[in-house]
CSV table of C-alpha atoms in Angstrom, one decimal:
chain,number,residue,atom,x,y,z
Y,56,MET,CA,0.0,0.0,0.0
Y,57,PRO,CA,1.5,3.4,-1.0
Y,58,GLU,CA,2.7,5.3,2.1
Y,59,THR,CA,1.3,8.5,0.7
Y,60,LEU,CA,-2.3,7.2,1.0
Y,61,THR,CA,-4.1,7.4,4.3
Y,62,LEU,CA,-7.1,5.6,5.8
Y,63,PRO,CA,-10.5,7.0,6.4
Y,64,ASN,CA,-11.4,8.3,9.8
Y,65,THR,CA,-12.7,5.3,11.7
Y,66,PRO,CA,-12.5,5.9,15.5
Y,67,LYS,CA,-12.2,2.7,17.5
Y,68,ILE,CA,-12.3,0.5,14.4
Y,69,HIS,CA,-9.1,-1.3,13.5
Y,70,LEU,CA,-9.4,-0.8,9.8
Y,71,ALA,CA,-5.6,-1.2,9.1
Y,72,ARG,CA,-5.7,-4.6,10.8
Y,73,TYR,CA,-8.4,-5.9,8.5
Y,74,LEU,CA,-6.7,-4.5,5.4
Y,75,ALA,CA,-3.4,-6.2,6.4
Y,76,GLN,CA,-5.2,-9.6,6.2
Y,77,GLY,CA,-5.4,-9.3,2.4
Y,78,LYS,CA,-8.5,-9.5,0.3
Y,79,ASP,CA,-9.7,-12.8,-1.2
Y,80,ASP,CA,-7.9,-13.3,-4.6
Y,81,THR,CA,-10.1,-16.1,-6.0
Y,82,PRO,CA,-11.9,-14.9,-9.1
Y,83,CYS,CA,-15.7,-14.7,-8.6
Y,84,ALA,CA,-18.8,-13.7,-10.6
Y,85,PRO,CA,-19.7,-10.1,-11.0
Y,86,ALA,CA,-22.8,-8.6,-9.4
Y,87,ASP,CA,-26.1,-9.5,-10.9
Y,88,VAL,CA,-28.3,-6.5,-11.9
Y,89,VAL,CA,-31.9,-6.5,-12.9
Y,90,ALA,CA,-32.8,-3.1,-14.4
Y,91,PRO,CA,-35.0,-1.5,-17.1
Y,92,THR,CA,-33.6,-1.4,-20.6
Y,93,ALA,CA,-33.1,2.3,-20.4
Y,94,VAL,CA,-30.5,1.8,-17.6
Y,95,ALA,CA,-27.1,0.8,-19.0
Y,96,VAL,CA,-25.3,-2.0,-17.1
Y,97,ALA,CA,-21.8,-3.1,-17.9
Y,98,HIS,CA,-19.0,-5.2,-16.4
Y,99,PRO,CA,-15.7,-3.5,-17.5
Y,100,HIS,CA,-12.3,-4.9,-16.7
Y,101,ARG,CA,-11.5,-2.1,-14.3
Y,102,LEU,CA,-12.9,1.2,-13.0
Y,103,THR,CA,-11.4,4.5,-13.9
Y,104,GLN,CA,-12.0,5.5,-10.3
Y,105,LYS,CA,-8.8,7.0,-8.8
Y,106,PRO,CA,-8.0,5.9,-5.2
Y,107,VAL,CA,-7.9,8.7,-2.7
Y,108,ASN,CA,-6.9,6.6,0.3
Y,109,GLY,CA,-5.4,3.3,1.3
Y,110,LEU,CA,-8.8,1.6,1.5
Y,111,ASP,CA,-9.7,2.7,-2.0
Y,112,SER,CA,-6.5,1.1,-3.3
Y,113,TRP,CA,-7.2,-2.1,-1.4
Y,114,LEU,CA,-10.8,-2.3,-2.7
Y,115,LEU,CA,-9.9,-1.5,-6.3
Y,116,ALA,CA,-7.0,-3.9,-6.6
Y,117,ALA,CA,-7.5,-7.0,-8.7
Y,118,PRO,CA,-9.2,-9.4,-8.9
Y,119,GLN,CA,-12.4,-7.5,-7.9
Y,120,GLN,CA,-15.2,-7.9,-10.4
Y,121,VAL,CA,-16.5,-4.5,-11.6
Y,122,THR,CA,-20.1,-3.5,-12.4
Y,123,THR,CA,-21.2,-0.1,-13.7
Y,124,ILE,CA,-24.8,1.2,-13.7
Y,125,ASP,CA,-25.7,4.4,-15.6
Y,126,VAL,CA,-29.2,5.8,-15.0
Y,127,PRO,CA,-30.0,8.4,-17.8
Y,128,ALA,CA,-31.2,11.9,-17.2
Y,129,GLY,CA,-34.9,12.3,-16.7
Y,130,PHE,CA,-35.4,8.5,-15.9
Y,131,HIS,CA,-38.3,7.9,-13.5
Y,132,ALA,CA,-39.5,4.5,-12.3
Y,133,ASP,CA,-40.9,3.2,-9.0
Y,134,THR,CA,-39.7,-0.4,-9.9
Y,135,PRO,CA,-36.4,-0.9,-8.1
Y,136,ILE,CA,-33.1,-1.6,-9.9
Y,137,VAL,CA,-32.0,-4.8,-8.0
Y,138,LEU,CA,-28.3,-5.4,-7.5
Y,139,ARG,CA,-27.2,-8.7,-5.9
Y,140,GLY,CA,-23.6,-9.4,-5.1
Y,141,PRO,CA,-22.0,-12.8,-6.0
Y,142,ALA,CA,-22.5,-15.8,-3.8
Y,143,THR,CA,-18.7,-15.9,-3.1
Y,144,GLY,CA,-16.5,-12.8,-3.1
Y,145,GLY,CA,-16.8,-9.1,-3.0
Y,146,GLY,CA,-16.9,-6.6,-5.8
Y,147,VAL,CA,-16.7,-3.0,-7.0
Y,148,ILE,CA,-19.8,-1.1,-8.1
Y,149,GLN,CA,-20.1,2.4,-9.8
Y,150,ILE,CA,-23.5,4.0,-10.1
Y,151,HIS,CA,-24.3,7.2,-11.9
Y,152,VAL,CA,-27.7,8.8,-11.7
Y,153,GLY,CA,-28.4,11.5,-14.3
Y,154,GLU,CA,-29.9,14.9,-13.9
Y,155,ASP,CA,-33.5,15.0,-12.6
Y,156,ALA,CA,-33.8,11.2,-12.6
Y,157,HIS,CA,-35.7,9.4,-9.8
Y,158,VAL,CA,-34.4,5.9,-9.1
Y,159,VAL,CA,-35.1,3.2,-6.6
Y,160,LEU,CA,-32.1,1.0,-5.7
Y,161,GLN,CA,-32.1,-2.4,-3.9
Y,162,GLU,CA,-28.5,-3.7,-3.1
Y,163,ARG,CA,-28.1,-7.1,-1.4
Y,164,TRP,CA,-25.0,-8.9,-0.3
Y,165,GLN,CA,-25.0,-12.5,1.2
Y,166,ALA,CA,-21.5,-13.5,0.1
Y,167,ASP,CA,-19.3,-16.2,1.6
Y,168,GLY,CA,-15.5,-16.3,1.5
Y,169,ASP,CA,-12.6,-15.3,3.8
Y,170,VAL,CA,-11.9,-11.6,3.7
Y,171,LEU,CA,-14.3,-9.7,1.4
Y,172,GLY,CA,-13.9,-6.2,0.0
Y,173,VAL,CA,-16.9,-4.3,-1.3
Y,174,GLY,CA,-16.6,-0.8,-2.8
Y,175,VAL,CA,-19.6,1.2,-4.1
Y,176,TRP,CA,-19.4,4.7,-5.6
Y,177,LEU,CA,-22.6,6.5,-6.4
Y,178,SER,CA,-22.9,10.0,-8.0
Y,179,ALA,CA,-26.1,11.9,-8.6
Y,180,ASP,CA,-26.4,14.9,-10.9
Y,181,ALA,CA,-28.5,18.0,-10.1
Y,182,GLY,CA,-32.2,17.5,-9.2
Y,183,ALA,CA,-32.0,13.7,-8.9
Y,184,THR,CA,-33.7,11.6,-6.3
Y,185,VAL,CA,-32.3,8.3,-5.0
Y,186,ASP,CA,-34.2,5.9,-2.8
Y,187,TRP,CA,-31.6,3.3,-1.8
Y,188,LEU,CA,-31.9,0.2,0.3
Y,189,THR,CA,-28.7,-1.6,1.2
Y,190,TYR,CA,-29.1,-5.1,2.8
Y,191,ASP,CA,-25.8,-6.7,4.0
Y,192,ALA,CA,-26.0,-10.3,5.2
Y,193,PHE,CA,-22.4,-11.4,4.6
Y,194,ILE,CA,-21.5,-15.0,5.7
Y,195,ALA,CA,-17.8,-14.5,5.3
Y,196,PRO,CA,-15.8,-14.1,8.6
Y,197,VAL,CA,-14.5,-10.7,7.6
Y,198,ALA,CA,-15.9,-8.0,5.3
Y,199,VAL,CA,-14.7,-4.4,4.7
Y,200,VAL,CA,-17.3,-2.3,2.9
Y,201,GLN,CA,-17.0,1.3,1.7
Y,202,ARG,CA,-19.8,3.1,0.0
Y,203,THR,CA,-19.2,6.7,-1.2
Y,204,VAL,CA,-21.9,9.1,-2.4
Y,205,ASP,CA,-21.5,12.4,-4.2
Y,206,LEU,CA,-24.6,14.6,-4.5
Y,207,GLY,CA,-25.1,17.5,-6.9
Y,208,ALA,CA,-27.3,20.6,-6.4
Y,209,GLY,CA,-30.9,20.0,-5.4
Y,210,THR,CA,-30.5,16.2,-5.1
Y,211,THR,CA,-32.2,14.1,-2.5
Y,212,LEU,CA,-30.9,10.8,-1.0
Y,213,ASN,CA,-33.1,8.5,1.2
Y,214,TRP,CA,-30.8,5.7,2.2
Y,215,THR,CA,-31.5,2.7,4.5
Y,216,ILE,CA,-28.7,0.4,5.5
Y,217,ALA,CA,-29.7,-2.9,7.1
Y,218,GLY,CA,-26.7,-4.8,8.6
Y,219,PHE,CA,-27.7,-8.4,9.4
Y,220,SER,CA,-24.4,-10.1,8.7
Y,221,HIS,CA,-22.3,-12.7,10.5
Y,222,ASN,CA,-19.0,-11.0,9.7
Y,223,SER,CA,-16.6,-8.9,11.6
Y,224,GLY,CA,-15.0,-5.9,9.9
Y,225,ALA,CA,-16.1,-2.4,9.0
Y,226,SER,CA,-18.8,-0.7,7.0
Y,227,LEU,CA,-18.2,2.9,5.9
Y,228,ALA,CA,-20.9,5.1,4.4
Y,229,THR,CA,-19.7,8.5,3.2
Y,230,VAL,CA,-22.0,11.2,1.7
Y,231,ASN,CA,-20.7,14.4,0.2
Y,232,LEU,CA,-23.3,17.1,-0.2
Y,233,ASN,CA,-21.5,19.0,-3.0
Y,234,GLY,CA,-24.3,21.0,-4.5
Y,235,LEU,CA,-26.5,23.8,-3.2
Y,236,GLY,CA,-29.5,22.4,-1.4
Y,237,ALA,CA,-28.5,18.8,-1.5
Y,238,HIS,CA,-30.4,16.7,1.1
Y,239,ALA,CA,-29.4,13.3,2.6
Y,240,THR,CA,-31.1,11.1,5.2
Y,241,ILE,CA,-29.2,7.9,6.2
Y,242,ASN,CA,-31.0,5.3,8.4
Y,243,VAL,CA,-28.9,2.4,9.7
Y,244,GLY,CA,-30.3,-0.7,11.5
Y,245,VAL,CA,-27.8,-3.3,12.7
Y,246,LEU,CA,-28.1,-6.7,14.5
Y,247,ALA,CA,-24.8,-8.0,15.8
Y,248,SER,CA,-24.5,-11.5,17.4
Y,249,GLY,CA,-22.1,-14.3,18.2
Y,250,ARG,CA,-18.5,-13.0,18.5
Y,251,GLN,CA,-18.8,-10.3,15.8
Y,252,HIS,CA,-16.6,-7.3,16.1
Y,253,VAL,CA,-18.1,-4.8,13.6
Y,254,GLY,CA,-17.9,-1.1,13.2
Y,255,TYR,CA,-20.2,1.3,11.3
Y,256,VAL,CA,-19.0,4.8,10.2
Y,257,THR,CA,-21.6,7.0,8.7
Y,258,ALA,CA,-20.2,10.3,7.6
Y,259,VAL,CA,-21.9,13.3,5.9
Y,260,THR,CA,-20.0,16.3,4.8
Y,261,ASN,CA,-21.9,19.5,4.0
Y,262,GLN,CA,-19.8,21.0,1.3
Y,263,ALA,CA,-22.3,23.5,-0.2
Y,264,GLN,CA,-24.7,26.0,1.2
Y,265,LYS,CA,-28.2,25.1,2.5
Y,266,THR,CA,-27.4,21.4,2.5
Y,267,VAL,CA,-29.0,19.0,5.0
Y,268,GLY,CA,-27.5,15.8,6.3
Y,269,HIS,CA,-29.3,13.5,8.9
Y,270,ILE,CA,-27.8,10.3,10.3
Y,271,ASN,CA,-30.0,7.9,12.3
Y,272,GLN,CA,-28.2,4.7,13.6
Y,273,HIS,CA,-29.8,2.0,15.7
Y,274,GLY,CA,-28.1,-1.3,16.7
Y,275,VAL,CA,-29.0,-4.3,18.8
Y,276,ILE,CA,-26.2,-6.6,20.3
Y,277,THR,CA,-26.5,-10.1,21.7
Y,278,ASP,CA,-24.2,-12.9,22.8
Y,279,LYS,CA,-20.6,-11.6,23.0
Y,280,ALA,CA,-20.7,-9.3,20.0
Y,281,HIS,CA,-19.2,-5.8,19.9
Y,282,LEU,CA,-20.8,-3.1,17.8
Y,283,ILE,CA,-19.3,0.4,17.2
Y,284,PHE,CA,-21.3,3.3,15.7
Y,285,ASN,CA,-19.4,6.3,14.6
Y,286,GLY,CA,-21.5,9.2,13.3
Y,287,ILE,CA,-19.5,12.0,11.6
Y,288,GLY,CA,-21.2,15.3,10.6
Y,289,HIS,CA,-18.9,17.9,9.0
Y,290,ILE,CA,-20.0,21.3,7.9
Y,291,VAL,CA,-17.2,23.0,6.1
Y,292,LYS,CA,-16.3,26.7,6.0
Y,293,GLY,CA,-18.6,28.5,3.6
Y,294,ALA,CA,-21.5,26.0,3.8
Y,295,ARG,CA,-23.8,28.6,5.3
Y,296,GLY,CA,-27.4,27.7,6.1
Y,297,SER,CA,-26.6,24.0,6.4
Y,298,ASP,CA,-27.9,21.4,8.9
Y,299,ALA,CA,-26.2,18.4,10.3
Y,300,GLN,CA,-28.0,16.1,12.8
Y,301,GLN,CA,-27.4,12.6,14.0
Y,302,GLU,CA,-28.6,10.0,16.4
Y,303,ASN,CA,-26.7,6.9,17.5
Y,304,ARG,CA,-28.4,4.3,19.7
Y,305,VAL,CA,-27.2,0.9,20.8
Y,306,LEU,CA,-29.2,-1.7,22.7
Y,307,MET,CA,-27.4,-4.5,24.5
Y,308,LEU,CA,-29.1,-7.7,25.4
Y,309,ASN,CA,-26.7,-9.3,27.9
Y,310,GLN,CA,-23.7,-8.6,30.1
Y,311,ASP,CA,-21.1,-9.9,27.6
Y,312,ALA,CA,-22.3,-7.6,24.7
Y,313,ARG,CA,-20.3,-4.4,24.1
Y,314,GLY,CA,-21.5,-1.3,22.3
Y,315,ASP,CA,-20.0,2.1,21.5
Y,316,ALA,CA,-22.0,5.1,20.1
Y,317,ASN,CA,-19.7,7.9,19.1
Y,318,PRO,CA,-21.2,11.1,17.7
Y,319,ILE,CA,-18.7,13.4,16.1
Y,320,LEU,CA,-19.5,17.0,14.9
Y,321,LEU,CA,-17.0,19.1,13.0
Y,322,ILE,CA,-18.4,22.6,12.5
Y,323,ASP,CA,-16.3,25.1,10.6
Y,324,GLU,CA,-19.1,27.7,9.9
Y,325,ASN,CA,-21.3,29.9,12.1
Y,326,ASP,CA,-24.6,30.3,10.3
Y,327,VAL,CA,-25.6,26.6,10.6
Y,328,THR,CA,-27.6,24.2,12.8
Y,329,ALA,CA,-26.2,21.0,14.2
Y,330,GLY,CA,-27.0,18.5,16.9
Y,331,HIS,CA,-26.5,14.9,18.0
Y,332,ALA,CA,-27.7,12.2,20.4
Y,333,ALA,CA,-26.2,9.0,21.6
Y,334,SER,CA,-27.0,6.2,24.0
Y,335,VAL,CA,-25.8,2.7,24.9
Y,336,THR,CA,-28.4,0.9,27.1
Y,337,ARG,CA,-30.2,-2.4,27.9
Y,338,VAL,CA,-33.7,-3.5,27.3
Y,339,ASP,CA,-36.1,-1.2,29.0
Y,340,ALA,CA,-37.5,-2.9,32.1
Y,341,ARG,CA,-40.6,-0.8,32.1
Y,342,GLN,CA,-41.5,-1.8,28.5
Y,343,MET,CA,-40.9,-5.4,29.4
Y,344,TYR,CA,-43.1,-5.1,32.5
Y,345,TYR,CA,-45.9,-3.5,30.5
Y,346,LEU,CA,-46.0,-6.2,27.9
Y,347,MET,CA,-45.7,-9.1,30.3
Y,348,SER,CA,-48.4,-7.6,32.5
Y,349,ARG,CA,-50.7,-8.0,29.4
Y,350,GLY,CA,-50.0,-11.7,29.2
Y,351,LEU,CA,-47.0,-11.9,26.9
Y,352,GLN,CA,-44.2,-14.4,27.7
Y,353,GLU,CA,-40.8,-12.8,28.4
Y,354,ALA,CA,-39.1,-14.0,25.2
Y,355,LEU,CA,-41.9,-12.6,23.0
Y,356,ALA,CA,-42.0,-9.4,24.9
Y,357,LYS,CA,-38.2,-8.9,24.4
Y,358,ARG,CA,-38.6,-9.6,20.6
Y,359,LEU,CA,-41.3,-6.9,20.3
Y,360,VAL,CA,-39.2,-4.4,22.2
Y,361,ILE,CA,-36.2,-5.1,20.0
Y,362,ARG,CA,-38.3,-4.9,16.8
Y,363,GLY,CA,-39.6,-1.5,17.9
Y,364,PHE,CA,-36.1,-0.3,18.6
Y,365,LEU,CA,-34.7,-1.4,15.2
Y,366,GLU,CA,-37.8,-0.1,13.4
Y,367,ALA,CA,-36.3,3.4,14.0
Y,368,GLY,CA,-33.5,2.5,11.7
Y,369,LEU,CA,-35.4,0.3,9.2
Y,370,GLY,CA,-38.8,2.1,9.1
Y,371,GLU,CA,-38.2,3.5,5.6
Y,372,ILE,CA,-38.2,0.0,4.0
Y,373,ALA,CA,-41.3,-0.1,1.8
Y,374,ASP,CA,-40.8,-3.7,0.7
Y,375,SER,CA,-43.1,-5.7,3.0
Y,376,GLU,CA,-41.5,-9.0,2.1
Y,377,LEU,CA,-38.0,-7.8,2.8
Y,378,LYS,CA,-39.0,-6.2,6.1
Y,379,GLN,CA,-40.6,-9.5,7.2
Y,380,GLU,CA,-37.4,-11.3,6.2
Y,381,LEU,CA,-35.4,-8.9,8.4
Y,382,PHE,CA,-37.8,-9.4,11.3
Y,383,ASP,CA,-37.6,-13.2,10.9
Y,384,THR,CA,-33.8,-12.9,11.1
Y,385,ILE,CA,-34.2,-10.9,14.3
Y,386,ASP,CA,-36.5,-13.6,15.8
Y,387,GLU,CA,-34.1,-16.4,14.8
Y,388,THR,CA,-31.1,-14.6,16.2
Y,389,LEU,CA,-32.8,-14.0,19.5
Y,390,VAL,CA,-34.1,-17.6,19.8
Y,391,ASN,CA,-30.5,-18.9,19.2
Y,392,ALA,CA,-29.2,-16.3,21.8
Y,393,ASP,CA,-31.7,-17.5,24.4
Y,394,ALA,CA,-31.1,-21.2,23.7
């Protein structure tokens, strides 16, 4: 790794240790994409993306399979573009959304392997709207994921990240509000179990004036898992009239679980609004008492409380079948933890 390249800001996440393990080098299939004919999908040999840090270099290095998705200007469809990662291995995805387009994306990863690398770069031109659902359910022991978004003037991003994986590692989501009036809302819901040690960094940078970035992270931890939430809101000098808000909540289910919620605000301008909230707690005894006093068994009452807690991070999921799949995973995980 070139010494001139640095790593992203990942407090309490040992990113360099994961990168030192080396990414899987076994060739795998590219991502599978189902999209309307107006959307151009290709699998070039390499991306022209230039690395800006050590993680970029690690992700872009061969033999990553590459997929590009180009949504034309003015495109509008409520039917989602569905992207599924390969069964084994990681990949690199580049998505471009044209001016005034309105696109719905569903991105799903359930890959096996040893050490996976997934890199996604999305750019949206002026006036575009992107509704994006990311569902990570990695089976591999280690996965390092970086998703980077660049938004133009007047764009809107509504992004839900559901982390229901079995891996340790790191997941980084970076949104750059580059154009006047760009707006991004990122909702994150995570369930960590077993001996997972996983960190989530969700970062929004208000580069332009009157931009809005909201981060909402909710995580549940069981068994001996360790979950780290880092929320980073940065309003740069000159981004007047901007707003940066974040909430990081962690719910631990037993004594061996560990959670960190780290809100970070970097404010370089005066004429702005910003705020944060963070908590690491256990299941609310009052809620449990209320439900059990109405005849529910303790195990069922706990599942309902946890569903309600994660709903704050997953509430924007409109796909009822997918939401039910996530809730079934929650129930199965909790049953195994209580066994």
